[in-house]
């Protein structure tokens, strides 16, 4: 079996605390036609570089039934900046239009097969995976961006059209796995295309 969730597979369940003081599971988003789950964090330059573009994309599609959920699975033993209190501070400061969840055990990152920060997954109303991969083609420096892949895919999906991509390789820092070197990735983790 592939490390990363494959197209058509169901969204794995989660039950995680969020920066707003609530706990969220998949069922918290029932009735939402499209769910974007993305693995993110506080410190990664690829996340920081592209968060404002992700914000614009999330805001653009709210009215089209798209909900964004960010999950931070990074080990605080690797980067203290990724701690839950720092997640709360970051959301207080930036007020991003998504729920920001903490996966301290890293179980959810493993279930989804998260490769990088950021790594995006789009699920349909049946919570089947229809896209996995990057948000934009230059997340570290969006002034060099030539394509907002996530927006192209969501434009197509919310218009009932075939998206231009179903898989791309996420671009960013690898997930920081607890007890491992900061550059370590599981042996079975590999590019998606």
mmCIF file of C-alpha atoms in Angstrom:
data_model
loop_
_atom_site.group_PDB
_atom_site.id
_atom_site.type_symbol
_atom_site.label_atom_id
_atom_site.label_comp_id
_atom_site.label_asym_id
_atom_site.label_seq_id
_atom_site.Cartn_x
_atom_site.Cartn_y
_atom_site.Cartn_z
ATOM 1 C CA UNK A 1 0.000 0.000 0.000
ATOM 2 C CA UNK A 2 1.189 3.518 -0.813
ATOM 3 C CA UNK A 3 2.284 5.722 2.080
ATOM 4 C CA UNK A 4 0.031 8.596 1.005
ATOM 5 C CA UNK A 5 -3.744 8.307 0.730
ATOM 6 C CA UNK A 6 -4.726 7.499 -2.864
ATOM 7 C CA UNK A 7 -7.470 8.897 -5.071
ATOM 8 C CA UNK A 8 -10.936 7.593 -4.229
ATOM 9 C CA UNK A 9 -9.944 6.575 -0.705
ATOM 10 C CA UNK A 10 -12.057 7.880 2.161
ATOM 11 C CA UNK A 11 -10.802 10.617 4.447
ATOM 12 C CA UNK A 12 -9.376 9.014 7.580
ATOM 13 C CA UNK A 13 -11.150 10.000 10.788
ATOM 14 C CA UNK A 14 -9.568 12.423 13.220
ATOM 15 C CA UNK A 15 -10.497 13.913 16.578
ATOM 16 C CA UNK A 16 -8.173 16.811 17.277
ATOM 17 C CA UNK A 17 -8.040 19.947 19.425
ATOM 18 C CA UNK A 18 -8.067 23.278 17.614
ATOM 19 C CA UNK A 19 -6.744 26.735 18.399
ATOM 20 C CA UNK A 20 -10.312 27.980 19.004
ATOM 21 C CA UNK A 21 -10.630 25.729 22.070
ATOM 22 C CA UNK A 22 -12.914 23.184 20.363
ATOM 23 C CA UNK A 23 -12.252 19.627 19.207
ATOM 24 C CA UNK A 24 -13.030 18.650 15.604
ATOM 25 C CA UNK A 25 -13.632 15.374 13.806
ATOM 26 C CA UNK A 26 -14.653 14.598 10.227
ATOM 27 C CA UNK A 27 -18.292 14.667 11.294
ATOM 28 C CA UNK A 28 -17.843 18.305 12.379
ATOM 29 C CA UNK A 29 -17.844 19.165 8.666
ATOM 30 C CA UNK A 30 -20.860 17.101 7.564
ATOM 31 C CA UNK A 31 -22.931 18.824 4.933
ATOM 32 C CA UNK A 32 -19.901 20.618 3.502
ATOM 33 C CA UNK A 33 -19.714 19.672 -0.206
ATOM 34 C CA UNK A 34 -15.911 19.972 -0.399
ATOM 35 C CA UNK A 35 -13.370 19.573 2.378
ATOM 36 C CA UNK A 36 -9.749 20.684 2.009
ATOM 37 C CA UNK A 37 -7.519 19.106 4.654
ATOM 38 C CA UNK A 38 -3.973 20.406 4.594
ATOM 39 C CA UNK A 39 -0.923 19.656 6.675
ATOM 40 C CA UNK A 40 0.793 22.835 7.747
ATOM 41 C CA UNK A 41 2.767 24.303 10.647
ATOM 42 C CA UNK A 42 4.070 27.545 12.144
ATOM 43 C CA UNK A 43 7.737 27.663 11.155
ATOM 44 C CA UNK A 44 8.138 26.289 7.609
ATOM 45 C CA UNK A 45 9.202 28.959 5.066
ATOM 46 C CA UNK A 46 7.037 27.293 2.391
ATOM 47 C CA UNK A 47 3.980 27.613 4.638
ATOM 48 C CA UNK A 48 4.814 31.163 5.709
ATOM 49 C CA UNK A 49 5.535 32.123 2.099
ATOM 50 C CA UNK A 50 2.201 30.866 0.769
ATOM 51 C CA UNK A 51 -0.243 31.304 3.672
ATOM 52 C CA UNK A 52 -1.680 34.531 2.266
ATOM 53 C CA UNK A 53 -2.356 32.892 -1.107
ATOM 54 C CA UNK A 54 -3.967 29.960 0.723
ATOM 55 C CA UNK A 55 -6.069 32.517 2.645
ATOM 56 C CA UNK A 56 -7.255 34.122 -0.623
ATOM 57 C CA UNK A 57 -8.102 30.717 -2.097
ATOM 58 C CA UNK A 58 -9.997 29.650 1.040
ATOM 59 C CA UNK A 59 -11.976 32.905 1.089
ATOM 60 C CA UNK A 60 -12.776 32.693 -2.617
ATOM 61 C CA UNK A 61 -14.392 29.269 -2.251
ATOM 62 C CA UNK A 62 -16.270 29.624 1.065
ATOM 63 C CA UNK A 63 -19.430 30.621 -0.824
ATOM 64 C CA UNK A 64 -19.025 27.571 -3.092
ATOM 65 C CA UNK A 65 -19.242 25.112 -0.197
ATOM 66 C CA UNK A 66 -15.525 24.577 0.394
ATOM 67 C CA UNK A 67 -14.190 24.292 3.959
ATOM 68 C CA UNK A 68 -10.464 24.391 4.816
ATOM 69 C CA UNK A 69 -8.952 22.542 7.791
ATOM 70 C CA UNK A 70 -5.259 22.943 8.651
ATOM 71 C CA UNK A 71 -3.480 20.274 10.700
ATOM 72 C CA UNK A 72 -0.105 20.726 12.377
ATOM 73 C CA UNK A 73 1.552 17.353 13.018
ATOM 74 C CA UNK A 74 5.124 18.541 13.526
ATOM 75 C CA UNK A 75 7.023 17.389 16.589
ATOM 76 C CA UNK A 76 7.714 20.216 19.038
ATOM 77 C CA UNK A 77 10.909 18.332 19.924
ATOM 78 C CA UNK A 78 12.165 19.317 16.463
ATOM 79 C CA UNK A 79 10.751 22.863 16.337
ATOM 80 C CA UNK A 80 9.379 24.481 19.488
ATOM 81 C CA UNK A 81 7.744 27.096 17.213
ATOM 82 C CA UNK A 82 5.244 24.385 16.204
ATOM 83 C CA UNK A 83 3.850 23.956 19.728
ATOM 84 C CA UNK A 84 0.134 24.294 20.381
ATOM 85 C CA UNK A 85 0.499 27.602 22.312
ATOM 86 C CA UNK A 86 2.406 29.001 19.321
ATOM 87 C CA UNK A 87 -0.362 27.752 17.001
ATOM 88 C CA UNK A 88 -2.870 29.709 19.101
ATOM 89 C CA UNK A 89 -0.659 32.817 18.913
ATOM 90 C CA UNK A 90 -0.310 32.489 15.141
ATOM 91 C CA UNK A 91 -4.075 32.209 14.628
ATOM 92 C CA UNK A 92 -4.692 35.141 16.991
ATOM 93 C CA UNK A 93 -2.274 37.222 14.938
ATOM 94 C CA UNK A 94 -3.277 36.196 11.399
ATOM 95 C CA UNK A 95 -6.910 35.103 11.807
ATOM 96 C CA UNK A 96 -6.740 32.600 8.964
ATOM 97 C CA UNK A 97 -10.116 31.441 7.557
ATOM 98 C CA UNK A 98 -9.655 27.805 8.542
ATOM 99 C CA UNK A 99 -9.747 25.627 11.622
ATOM 100 C CA UNK A 100 -6.217 24.925 12.863
ATOM 101 C CA UNK A 101 -5.895 21.501 14.507
ATOM 102 C CA UNK A 102 -3.054 19.939 16.486
ATOM 103 C CA UNK A 103 -2.012 16.336 15.777
ATOM 104 C CA UNK A 104 0.429 15.902 18.645
ATOM 105 C CA UNK A 105 0.614 12.091 18.337
ATOM 106 C CA UNK A 106 1.234 12.360 14.565
ATOM 107 C CA UNK A 107 -1.293 9.546 14.031
ATOM 108 C CA UNK A 108 -3.372 11.643 11.629
ATOM 109 C CA UNK A 109 -0.326 12.590 9.541
ATOM 110 C CA UNK A 110 0.462 8.886 9.236
ATOM 111 C CA UNK A 111 -3.137 7.965 8.302
ATOM 112 C CA UNK A 112 -3.161 10.567 5.529
ATOM 113 C CA UNK A 113 0.448 9.983 4.525
ATOM 114 C CA UNK A 114 1.375 13.647 4.818
ATOM 115 C CA UNK A 115 4.652 14.292 3.037
ATOM 116 C CA UNK A 116 5.319 18.001 3.371
ATOM 117 C CA UNK A 117 4.146 21.291 4.811
ATOM 118 C CA UNK A 118 2.025 22.337 3.112
ATOM 119 C CA UNK A 119 0.357 19.204 1.635
ATOM 120 C CA UNK A 120 -3.245 19.565 0.455
ATOM 121 C CA UNK A 121 -6.019 16.953 0.162
ATOM 122 C CA UNK A 122 -9.428 17.717 -1.371
ATOM 123 C CA UNK A 123 -12.366 15.445 -0.515
ATOM 124 C CA UNK A 124 -15.809 15.412 -2.128
ATOM 125 C CA UNK A 125 -19.101 15.250 -0.219
ATOM 126 C CA UNK A 126 -18.705 11.482 0.225
ATOM 127 C CA UNK A 127 -15.258 12.312 1.645
ATOM 128 C CA UNK A 128 -13.474 10.516 -1.170
ATOM 129 C CA UNK A 129 -10.083 11.919 -2.148
ATOM 130 C CA UNK A 130 -10.211 13.785 -5.464
ATOM 131 C CA UNK A 131 -6.929 15.734 -5.293
ATOM 132 C CA UNK A 132 -3.667 15.538 -3.363
ATOM 133 C CA UNK A 133 -0.514 17.608 -3.663
ATOM 134 C CA UNK A 134 0.702 21.190 -3.796
ATOM 135 C CA UNK A 135 -1.172 24.426 -3.318
ATOM 136 C CA UNK A 136 0.956 26.585 -5.604
ATOM 137 C CA UNK A 137 4.032 25.972 -7.727
ATOM 138 C CA UNK A 138 6.286 28.375 -5.774
ATOM 139 C CA UNK A 139 5.132 28.356 -2.140
ATOM 140 C CA UNK A 140 8.321 29.728 -0.617
ATOM 141 C CA UNK A 141 8.188 32.848 -2.799
ATOM 142 C CA UNK A 142 4.758 33.423 -4.319
ATOM 143 C CA UNK A 143 6.082 36.403 -6.329
ATOM 144 C CA UNK A 144 7.577 33.686 -8.583
ATOM 145 C CA UNK A 145 4.336 31.684 -8.677
ATOM 146 C CA UNK A 146 3.063 30.808 -12.145
ATOM 147 C CA UNK A 147 0.173 28.605 -11.006
ATOM 148 C CA UNK A 148 -2.233 28.361 -8.090
ATOM 149 C CA UNK A 149 -2.877 24.654 -8.580
ATOM 150 C CA UNK A 150 -5.316 24.420 -5.668
ATOM 151 C CA UNK A 151 -7.460 27.221 -7.091
ATOM 152 C CA UNK A 152 -7.498 25.649 -10.578
ATOM 153 C CA UNK A 153 -8.628 22.309 -9.122
ATOM 154 C CA UNK A 154 -11.278 23.873 -6.866
ATOM 155 C CA UNK A 155 -12.562 26.055 -9.732
ATOM 156 C CA UNK A 156 -13.139 22.932 -11.811
ATOM 157 C CA UNK A 157 -14.617 20.825 -9.004
ATOM 158 C CA UNK A 158 -17.063 23.479 -7.820
ATOM 159 C CA UNK A 159 -18.184 24.045 -11.433
ATOM 160 C CA UNK A 160 -18.850 20.345 -12.048
ATOM 161 C CA UNK A 161 -15.882 20.020 -14.408
ATOM 162 C CA UNK A 162 -12.961 17.627 -14.592
ATOM 163 C CA UNK A 163 -10.019 19.153 -12.673
ATOM 164 C CA UNK A 164 -6.730 19.668 -14.538
ATOM 165 C CA UNK A 165 -4.878 17.637 -11.881
ATOM 166 C CA UNK A 166 -5.697 14.891 -9.440
ATOM 167 C CA UNK A 167 -2.149 14.484 -8.097
ATOM 168 C CA UNK A 168 0.877 16.750 -7.906
ATOM 169 C CA UNK A 169 3.928 16.580 -5.695
ATOM 170 C CA UNK A 170 3.590 18.742 -2.586
ATOM 171 C CA UNK A 171 6.342 21.362 -2.294
ATOM 172 C CA UNK A 172 7.648 22.244 1.152
ATOM 173 C CA UNK A 173 9.474 21.044 4.252
ATOM 174 C CA UNK A 174 9.009 17.435 5.244
ATOM 175 C CA UNK A 175 6.801 16.679 8.246
ATOM 176 C CA UNK A 176 8.960 16.748 11.397
ATOM 177 C CA UNK A 177 8.615 13.247 12.842
ATOM 178 C CA UNK A 178 9.201 12.853 16.562
ATOM 179 C CA UNK A 179 12.521 11.269 17.520
ATOM 180 C CA UNK A 180 13.926 11.587 14.001
ATOM 181 C CA UNK A 181 16.369 13.924 12.288
ATOM 182 C CA UNK A 182 14.545 16.994 10.953
ATOM 183 C CA UNK A 183 15.107 15.860 7.344
ATOM 184 C CA UNK A 184 13.989 12.235 7.916
ATOM 185 C CA UNK A 185 11.039 10.792 6.008
ATOM 186 C CA UNK A 186 9.555 7.280 6.285
ATOM 187 C CA UNK A 187 11.207 4.878 3.815
ATOM 188 C CA UNK A 188 7.897 4.221 2.049
ATOM 189 C CA UNK A 189 7.159 7.944 1.559
ATOM 190 C CA UNK A 190 7.688 8.904 -2.065
ATOM 191 C CA UNK A 191 6.724 11.414 -4.757
ATOM 192 C CA UNK A 192 3.102 11.203 -5.885
ATOM 193 C CA UNK A 193 3.809 11.739 -9.608
#
